[in-house]
Coordinates of C-alpha atoms in Angstrom, one line a residue:
M61 CA 0.0 0.0 0.0
N62 CA 2.8 2.4 0.8
K63 CA 4.5 1.7 -2.5
L64 CA 1.2 2.5 -4.3
L65 CA 0.8 5.8 -2.4
V66 CA 4.4 6.8 -3.1
S67 CA 3.9 5.9 -6.8
I68 CA 0.7 7.9 -7.0
T69 CA 2.3 10.9 -5.3
A70 CA 5.3 10.8 -7.7
S71 CA 3.0 10.4 -10.7
I72 CA 0.9 13.4 -9.7
A73 CA 4.1 15.4 -9.2
L74 CA 5.4 14.4 -12.7
L75 CA 2.1 15.1 -14.3
A76 CA 1.8 18.4 -12.6
A77 CA 5.3 19.4 -13.5
G78 CA 5.1 18.5 -17.1
P79 CA 2.7 21.3 -18.2
A80 CA 4.6 23.8 -16.2
L81 CA 7.9 22.8 -17.9
A82 CA 6.2 22.9 -21.2
Q83 CA 4.8 26.3 -20.6
Q84 CA 8.2 27.6 -19.6
N85 CA 9.5 26.5 -23.0
Q86 CA 6.7 28.2 -24.9
Q87 CA 6.6 31.9 -25.5
S88 CA 3.1 32.2 -26.9
P89 CA 0.6 33.7 -24.4
A90 CA -2.2 31.5 -25.9
A91 CA -0.2 28.3 -25.4
A92 CA 0.9 29.3 -21.9
G93 CA -2.7 29.9 -20.8
D94 CA -4.1 26.6 -22.0
S95 CA -3.5 24.1 -19.3
S96 CA -7.1 22.9 -19.1
G97 CA -6.2 19.4 -20.1
Y98 CA -4.2 19.1 -16.9
S99 CA -6.7 20.7 -14.5
N100 CA -7.2 19.0 -11.1
P101 CA -10.8 19.0 -10.0
A102 CA -9.8 17.8 -6.5
A103 CA -7.6 20.8 -6.0
A104 CA -10.4 23.1 -7.1
G105 CA -12.7 21.8 -4.4
T106 CA -14.9 19.7 -6.6
Q107 CA -13.6 16.4 -5.5
K108 CA -16.0 13.6 -5.9
T109 CA -15.7 10.2 -4.2
D110 CA -18.4 8.2 -5.8
Y111 CA -16.4 6.7 -8.6
T112 CA -17.7 3.6 -10.4
D113 CA -15.8 0.3 -10.2
A114 CA -15.0 0.7 -13.9
E115 CA -13.4 4.1 -13.3
L116 CA -11.4 2.7 -10.4
K117 CA -10.3 -0.3 -12.4
Q118 CA -9.1 2.1 -15.2
F119 CA -7.2 4.0 -12.6
I120 CA -5.5 0.8 -11.2
S121 CA -4.6 -0.1 -14.8
A122 CA -3.1 3.3 -15.5
Q123 CA -1.3 3.4 -12.2
E124 CA 0.4 0.1 -12.9
G125 CA 1.7 1.5 -16.2
I126 CA 2.7 4.8 -14.6
T127 CA 4.7 2.9 -12.0
D128 CA 6.6 1.2 -14.8
V129 CA 7.3 4.5 -16.5
R130 CA 8.4 6.1 -13.2
E131 CA 10.7 3.3 -12.4
E132 CA 12.2 3.5 -15.9
Y133 CA 12.9 7.2 -15.7
I134 CA 13.7 7.9 -12.0
E135 CA 17.3 6.8 -12.2
K136 CA 17.8 8.5 -15.6
I137 CA 16.5 11.8 -14.3
E138 CA 18.6 11.6 -11.1
G139 CA 21.7 10.7 -13.1
A140 CA 21.3 13.4 -15.7
D141 CA 24.4 15.5 -16.2
S142 CA 22.5 18.8 -16.5
Q143 CA 19.3 20.4 -15.5
E144 CA 18.3 20.7 -19.1
K145 CA 18.7 16.9 -19.6
A146 CA 16.8 16.2 -16.4
Q147 CA 13.9 18.4 -17.6
E148 CA 14.0 16.7 -21.0
L149 CA 13.8 13.3 -19.4
Q150 CA 11.0 14.4 -17.1
M151 CA 9.0 15.8 -20.0
K152 CA 9.5 12.5 -21.9
A153 CA 8.4 10.5 -18.8
N154 CA 5.4 12.8 -18.4
D155 CA 4.4 12.3 -22.1
E156 CA 4.6 8.5 -21.6
M157 CA 2.5 8.7 -18.4
V158 CA -0.1 10.7 -20.2
S159 CA -0.2 8.0 -22.9
V160 CA -0.5 5.3 -20.3
I161 CA -3.5 7.1 -18.7
E162 CA -5.1 7.7 -22.1
D163 CA -4.5 4.1 -23.1
A164 CA -6.5 3.1 -20.0
D165 CA -9.4 5.2 -21.4
M166 CA -9.0 7.9 -18.8
D167 CA -8.4 11.6 -19.0
I168 CA -5.8 13.4 -16.9
P169 CA -8.2 15.3 -14.7
T170 CA -10.1 12.2 -13.7
Y171 CA -6.8 10.3 -13.0
N172 CA -5.5 13.1 -10.9
A173 CA -8.8 13.4 -9.0
I174 CA -8.9 9.7 -8.2
A175 CA -5.2 9.8 -7.2
T176 CA -5.9 12.7 -4.9
A177 CA -9.0 11.0 -3.5
Y178 CA -6.9 7.8 -2.9
S179 CA -4.5 9.8 -0.8
S180 CA -7.1 11.7 1.2
E181 CA -10.3 9.7 1.2
P182 CA -10.3 6.4 3.1
K183 CA -13.5 5.3 1.3
V184 CA -11.8 5.6 -2.1
R185 CA -8.6 4.1 -0.9
N186 CA -10.5 1.0 0.5
R187 CA -12.4 0.6 -2.7
I188 CA -9.3 0.7 -4.8
E189 CA -7.4 -1.7 -2.6
A190 CA -10.4 -4.1 -2.7
L191 CA -10.3 -4.0 -6.5
M192 CA -6.5 -4.7 -6.7

């Protein structure tokens, strides 16, 4: 359970950092203002906890893939010889995580909301653990 929680936390951190890094590299005001694909309803106070079993199973599937991506990139990022290389690797890992989530038929806001609920809502955590 602790490994899952750490993985979820790391995944959220990478997913949240990816758009910020991308925005730093883009000079267009229109591009910098468009982060709606990465919004986090849980952080906005609209957290829901009544997820369906299907949504939670999609989350579990996505989380397994994200754990694999995180494990693949963590050493590469830590061993990067420059900040630029570390950011490049982090963005690549973020892109792969986004693909994993989308391949599990989820969107980023829903994944992040469930991950946040897992961390803060015992009801959601218990349901996810029961489905694993």
